[in-house]
mmCIF file of C-alpha atoms in Angstrom:
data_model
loop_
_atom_site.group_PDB
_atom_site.id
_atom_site.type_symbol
_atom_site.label_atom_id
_atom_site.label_comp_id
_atom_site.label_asym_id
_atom_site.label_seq_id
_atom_site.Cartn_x
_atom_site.Cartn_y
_atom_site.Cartn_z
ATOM 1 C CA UNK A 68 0.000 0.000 0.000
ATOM 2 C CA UNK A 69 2.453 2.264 0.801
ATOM 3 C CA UNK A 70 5.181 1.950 -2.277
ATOM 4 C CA UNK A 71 1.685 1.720 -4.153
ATOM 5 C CA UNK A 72 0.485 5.794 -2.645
ATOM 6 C CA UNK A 73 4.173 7.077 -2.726
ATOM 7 C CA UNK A 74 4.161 6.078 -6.811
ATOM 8 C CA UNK A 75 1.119 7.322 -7.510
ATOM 9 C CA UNK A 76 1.407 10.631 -5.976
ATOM 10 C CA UNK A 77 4.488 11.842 -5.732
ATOM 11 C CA UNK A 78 5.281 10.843 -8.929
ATOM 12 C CA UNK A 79 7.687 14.571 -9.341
ATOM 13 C CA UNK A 80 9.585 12.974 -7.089
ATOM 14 C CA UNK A 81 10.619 10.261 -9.049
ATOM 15 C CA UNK A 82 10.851 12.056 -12.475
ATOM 16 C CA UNK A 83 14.331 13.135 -11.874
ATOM 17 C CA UNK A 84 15.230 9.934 -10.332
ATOM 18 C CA UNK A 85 19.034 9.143 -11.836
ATOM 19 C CA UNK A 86 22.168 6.710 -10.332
ATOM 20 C CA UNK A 87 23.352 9.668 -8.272
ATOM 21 C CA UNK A 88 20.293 10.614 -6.103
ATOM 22 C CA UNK A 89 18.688 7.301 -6.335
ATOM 23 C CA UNK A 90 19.821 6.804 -1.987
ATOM 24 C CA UNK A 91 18.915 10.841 -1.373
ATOM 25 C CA UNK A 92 15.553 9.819 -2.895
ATOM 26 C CA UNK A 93 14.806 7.043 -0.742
ATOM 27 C CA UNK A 94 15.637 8.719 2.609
ATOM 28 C CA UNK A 95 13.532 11.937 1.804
ATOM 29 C CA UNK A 96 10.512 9.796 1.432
ATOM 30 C CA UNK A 97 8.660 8.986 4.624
ATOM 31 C CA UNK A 98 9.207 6.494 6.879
ATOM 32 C CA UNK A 99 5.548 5.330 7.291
ATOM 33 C CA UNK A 100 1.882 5.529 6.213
ATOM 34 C CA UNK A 101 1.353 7.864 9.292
ATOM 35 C CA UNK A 102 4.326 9.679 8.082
ATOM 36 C CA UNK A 103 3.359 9.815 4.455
ATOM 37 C CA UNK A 104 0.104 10.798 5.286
ATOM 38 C CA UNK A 105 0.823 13.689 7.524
ATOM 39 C CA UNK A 106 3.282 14.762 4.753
ATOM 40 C CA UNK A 107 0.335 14.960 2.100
ATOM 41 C CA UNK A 108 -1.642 17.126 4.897
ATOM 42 C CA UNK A 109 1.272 18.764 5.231
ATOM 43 C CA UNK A 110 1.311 19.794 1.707
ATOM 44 C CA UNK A 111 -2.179 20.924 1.218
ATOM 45 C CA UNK A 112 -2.996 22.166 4.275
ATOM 46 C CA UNK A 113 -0.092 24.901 4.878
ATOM 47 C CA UNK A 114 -3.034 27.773 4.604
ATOM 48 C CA UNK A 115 -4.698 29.611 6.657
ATOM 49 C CA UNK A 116 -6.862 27.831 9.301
ATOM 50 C CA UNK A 117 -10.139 28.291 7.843
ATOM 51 C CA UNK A 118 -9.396 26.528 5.254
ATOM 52 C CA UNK A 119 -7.530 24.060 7.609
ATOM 53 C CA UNK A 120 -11.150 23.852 9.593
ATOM 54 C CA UNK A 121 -13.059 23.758 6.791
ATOM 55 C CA UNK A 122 -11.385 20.416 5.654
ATOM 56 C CA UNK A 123 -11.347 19.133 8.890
ATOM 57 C CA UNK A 124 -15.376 19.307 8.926
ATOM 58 C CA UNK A 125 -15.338 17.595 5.590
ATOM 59 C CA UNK A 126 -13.253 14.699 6.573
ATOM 60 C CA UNK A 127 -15.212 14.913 9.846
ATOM 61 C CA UNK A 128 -19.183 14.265 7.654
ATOM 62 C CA UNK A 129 -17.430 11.818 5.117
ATOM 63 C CA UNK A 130 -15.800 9.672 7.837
ATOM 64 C CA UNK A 131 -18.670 9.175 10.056
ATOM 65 C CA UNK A 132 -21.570 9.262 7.811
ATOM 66 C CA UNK A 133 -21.000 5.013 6.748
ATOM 67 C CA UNK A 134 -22.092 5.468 3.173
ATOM 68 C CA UNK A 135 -20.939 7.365 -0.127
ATOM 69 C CA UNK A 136 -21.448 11.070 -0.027
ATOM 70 C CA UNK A 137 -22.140 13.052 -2.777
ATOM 71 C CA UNK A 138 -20.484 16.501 -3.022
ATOM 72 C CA UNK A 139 -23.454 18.167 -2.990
ATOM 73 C CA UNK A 140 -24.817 16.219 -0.041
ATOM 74 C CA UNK A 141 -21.243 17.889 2.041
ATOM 75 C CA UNK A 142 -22.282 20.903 0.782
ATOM 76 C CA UNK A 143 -25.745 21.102 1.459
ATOM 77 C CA UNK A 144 -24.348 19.753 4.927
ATOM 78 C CA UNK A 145 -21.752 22.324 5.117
ATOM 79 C CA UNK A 146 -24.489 25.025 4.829
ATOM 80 C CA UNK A 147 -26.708 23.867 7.305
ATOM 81 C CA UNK A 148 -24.331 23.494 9.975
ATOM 82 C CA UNK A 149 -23.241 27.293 9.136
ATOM 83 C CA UNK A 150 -26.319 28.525 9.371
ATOM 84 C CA UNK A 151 -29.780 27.929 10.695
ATOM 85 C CA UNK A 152 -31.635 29.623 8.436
ATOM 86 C CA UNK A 153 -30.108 28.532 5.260
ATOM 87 C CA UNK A 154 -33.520 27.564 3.291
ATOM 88 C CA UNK A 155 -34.088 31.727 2.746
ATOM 89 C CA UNK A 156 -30.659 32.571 1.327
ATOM 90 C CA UNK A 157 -29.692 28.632 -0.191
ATOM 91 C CA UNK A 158 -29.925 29.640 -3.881
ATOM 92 C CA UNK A 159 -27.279 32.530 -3.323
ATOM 93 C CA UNK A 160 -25.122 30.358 -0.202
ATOM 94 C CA UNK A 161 -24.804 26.931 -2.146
ATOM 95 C CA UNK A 162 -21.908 27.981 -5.350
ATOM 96 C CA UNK A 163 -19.827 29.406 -3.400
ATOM 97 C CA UNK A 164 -19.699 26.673 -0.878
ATOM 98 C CA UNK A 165 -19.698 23.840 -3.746
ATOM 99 C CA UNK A 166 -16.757 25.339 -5.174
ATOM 100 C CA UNK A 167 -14.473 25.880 -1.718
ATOM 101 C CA UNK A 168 -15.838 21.978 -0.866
ATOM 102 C CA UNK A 169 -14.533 21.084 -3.718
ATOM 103 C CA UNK A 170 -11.076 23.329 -3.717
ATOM 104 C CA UNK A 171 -10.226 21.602 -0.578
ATOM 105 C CA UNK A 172 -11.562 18.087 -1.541
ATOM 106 C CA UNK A 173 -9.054 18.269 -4.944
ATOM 107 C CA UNK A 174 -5.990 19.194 -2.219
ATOM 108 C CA UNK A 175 -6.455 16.190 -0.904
ATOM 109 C CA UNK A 176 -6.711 14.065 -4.084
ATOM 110 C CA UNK A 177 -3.709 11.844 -3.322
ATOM 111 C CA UNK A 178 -6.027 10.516 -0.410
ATOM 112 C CA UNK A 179 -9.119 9.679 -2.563
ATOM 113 C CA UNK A 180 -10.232 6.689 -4.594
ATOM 114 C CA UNK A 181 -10.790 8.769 -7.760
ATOM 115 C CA UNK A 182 -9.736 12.386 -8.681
ATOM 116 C CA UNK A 183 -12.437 14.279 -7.833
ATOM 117 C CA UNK A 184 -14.722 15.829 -10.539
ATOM 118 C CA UNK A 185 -16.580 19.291 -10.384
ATOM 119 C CA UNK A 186 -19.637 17.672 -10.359
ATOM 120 C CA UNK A 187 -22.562 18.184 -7.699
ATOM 121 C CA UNK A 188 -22.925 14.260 -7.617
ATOM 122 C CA UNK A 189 -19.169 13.010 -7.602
ATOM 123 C CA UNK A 190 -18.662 10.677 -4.671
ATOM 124 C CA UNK A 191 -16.382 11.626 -1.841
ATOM 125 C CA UNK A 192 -13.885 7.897 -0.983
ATOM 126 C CA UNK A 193 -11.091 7.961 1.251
ATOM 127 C CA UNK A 194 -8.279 5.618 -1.127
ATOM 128 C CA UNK A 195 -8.046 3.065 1.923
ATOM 129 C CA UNK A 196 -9.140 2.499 5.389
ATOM 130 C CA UNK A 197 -6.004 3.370 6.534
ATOM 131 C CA UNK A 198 -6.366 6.974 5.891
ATOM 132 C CA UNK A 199 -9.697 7.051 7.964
ATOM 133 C CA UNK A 200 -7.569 5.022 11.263
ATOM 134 C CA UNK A 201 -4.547 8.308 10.592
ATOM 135 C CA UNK A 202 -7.514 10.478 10.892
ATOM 136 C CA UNK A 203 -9.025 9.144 13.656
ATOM 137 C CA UNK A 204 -6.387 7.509 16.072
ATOM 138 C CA UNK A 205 -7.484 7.780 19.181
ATOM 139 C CA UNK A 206 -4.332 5.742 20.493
ATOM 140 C CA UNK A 207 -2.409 9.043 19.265
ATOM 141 C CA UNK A 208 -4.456 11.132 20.836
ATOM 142 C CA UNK A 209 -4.460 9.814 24.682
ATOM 143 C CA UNK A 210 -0.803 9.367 24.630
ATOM 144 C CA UNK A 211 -0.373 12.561 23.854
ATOM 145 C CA UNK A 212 1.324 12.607 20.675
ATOM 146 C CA UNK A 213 -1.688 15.331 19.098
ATOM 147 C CA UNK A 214 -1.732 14.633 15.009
ATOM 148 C CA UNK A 215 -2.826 18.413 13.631
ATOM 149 C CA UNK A 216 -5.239 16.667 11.187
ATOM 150 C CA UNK A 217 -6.783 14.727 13.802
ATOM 151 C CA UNK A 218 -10.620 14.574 13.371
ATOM 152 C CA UNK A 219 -13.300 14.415 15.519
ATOM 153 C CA UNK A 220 -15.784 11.909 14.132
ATOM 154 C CA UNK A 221 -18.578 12.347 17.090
ATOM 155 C CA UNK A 222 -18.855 15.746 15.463
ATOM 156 C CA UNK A 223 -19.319 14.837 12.205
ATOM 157 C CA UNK A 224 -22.099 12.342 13.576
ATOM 158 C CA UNK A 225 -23.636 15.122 15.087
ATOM 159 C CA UNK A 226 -23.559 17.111 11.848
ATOM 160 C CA UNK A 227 -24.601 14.504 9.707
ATOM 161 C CA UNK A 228 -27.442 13.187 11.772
ATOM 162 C CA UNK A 229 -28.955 16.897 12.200
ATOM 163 C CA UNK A 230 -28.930 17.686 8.993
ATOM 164 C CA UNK A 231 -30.605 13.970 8.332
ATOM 165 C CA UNK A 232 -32.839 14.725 11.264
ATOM 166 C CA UNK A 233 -33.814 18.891 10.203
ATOM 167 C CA UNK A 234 -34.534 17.171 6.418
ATOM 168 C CA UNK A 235 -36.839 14.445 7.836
ATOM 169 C CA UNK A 236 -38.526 17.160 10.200
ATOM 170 C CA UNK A 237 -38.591 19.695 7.131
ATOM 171 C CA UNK A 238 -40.661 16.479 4.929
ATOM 172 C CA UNK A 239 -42.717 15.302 8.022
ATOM 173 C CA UNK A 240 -44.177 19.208 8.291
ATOM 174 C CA UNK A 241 -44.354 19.910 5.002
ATOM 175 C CA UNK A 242 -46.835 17.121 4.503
ATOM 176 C CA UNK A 243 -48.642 17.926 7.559
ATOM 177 C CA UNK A 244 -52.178 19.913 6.669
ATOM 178 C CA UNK A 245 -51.082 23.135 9.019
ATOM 179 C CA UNK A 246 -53.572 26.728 9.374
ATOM 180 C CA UNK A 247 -51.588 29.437 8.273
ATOM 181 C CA UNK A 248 -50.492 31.853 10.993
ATOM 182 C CA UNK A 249 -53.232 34.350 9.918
ATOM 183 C CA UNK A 250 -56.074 32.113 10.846
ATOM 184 C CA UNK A 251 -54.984 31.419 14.135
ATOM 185 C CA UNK A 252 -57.047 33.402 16.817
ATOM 186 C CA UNK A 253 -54.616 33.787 20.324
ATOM 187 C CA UNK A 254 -56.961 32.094 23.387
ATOM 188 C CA UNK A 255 -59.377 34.574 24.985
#
């Protein structure tokens, strides 16, 4: 697995590869898949910490969530957990979130199963399970040794299942036969 990711995508790495540097090569790569993975953070993620937070929270809903996710379905996610009232500005909200979800997503492409695609229903996959255990080592994190990329996947539970939960509410109401506000008379 490892030779396999280090091929694949660091391949400027090997392009100058001669008899010379061949040994200086080989010791510059890292030493492990927690090594080589914090390196690829490493790389992308040398911004400012929005950006940092923002692709924490999207590792965070794809890790937990237990089923594909669309990039729309982040998004729309995203949104929500931004802001309550996102149903009355959604129209003029969604774009510009789409296209930072997917800016930060396409960072992280050496991590994925597929390159990802601007396309609302491209699939969000982690390339291996072994990327989800660097991102969520717990072992790491109660000995003290504190990974930076370290996510919290309770809280992306928590996002995912509200945003479930507010969508399920949203349907339940909307089909229930409700008075407007105007017809109600306060009690006497």
């Amino acid at each position: 697995l490892y030779v396999n990711l280090v091929f694949k995508n660091d391949e400027d790495v090997f392009e100058n590869i001669n008899d010379k540097n061949l040994l200086e090569v080989l010791k510059s790569l890292p030493d492990d898949l927690d090594a080589y993975y914090h390196s690829c953070f490493e790389r992308v993620i040398s911004e400012d910490e929005f950006q940092k937070d923002l692709l924490k929270v999207i590792l965070e809903v794809t890790v937990s969530a237990q089923r594909e996710l669309k990039l729309w379905e982040i998004t729309e996610i995203l949104l929500h957990s931004r802001d309550r009232d996102y149903e009355a500005s959604f129209e003029n909200l969604f774009e510009p979130m789409f296209n930072r979800v997917y800016d930060r997503v396409e960072k992280i492409a050496g991590l994925l199963r597929s390159p990802p695609k601007r396309d609302y229903k491209w699939v969000i996959q982690l390339n291996h399970k072994s990327v989800k255990d660097y991102l969520v080592d717990n072992k790491a994190y109660k000995s003290g040794k504190l990974y930076p990329y370290r996510i919290n996947e309770r809280k992306g539970h928590h996002l995912f299942a509200e945003h479930l939960g507010d969508n399920v509410l949203r349907t339940f109401l909307g089909q229930l036969p409700l008075k407007s506000i105007d017809n109600v008379k306060p009690f006497d």
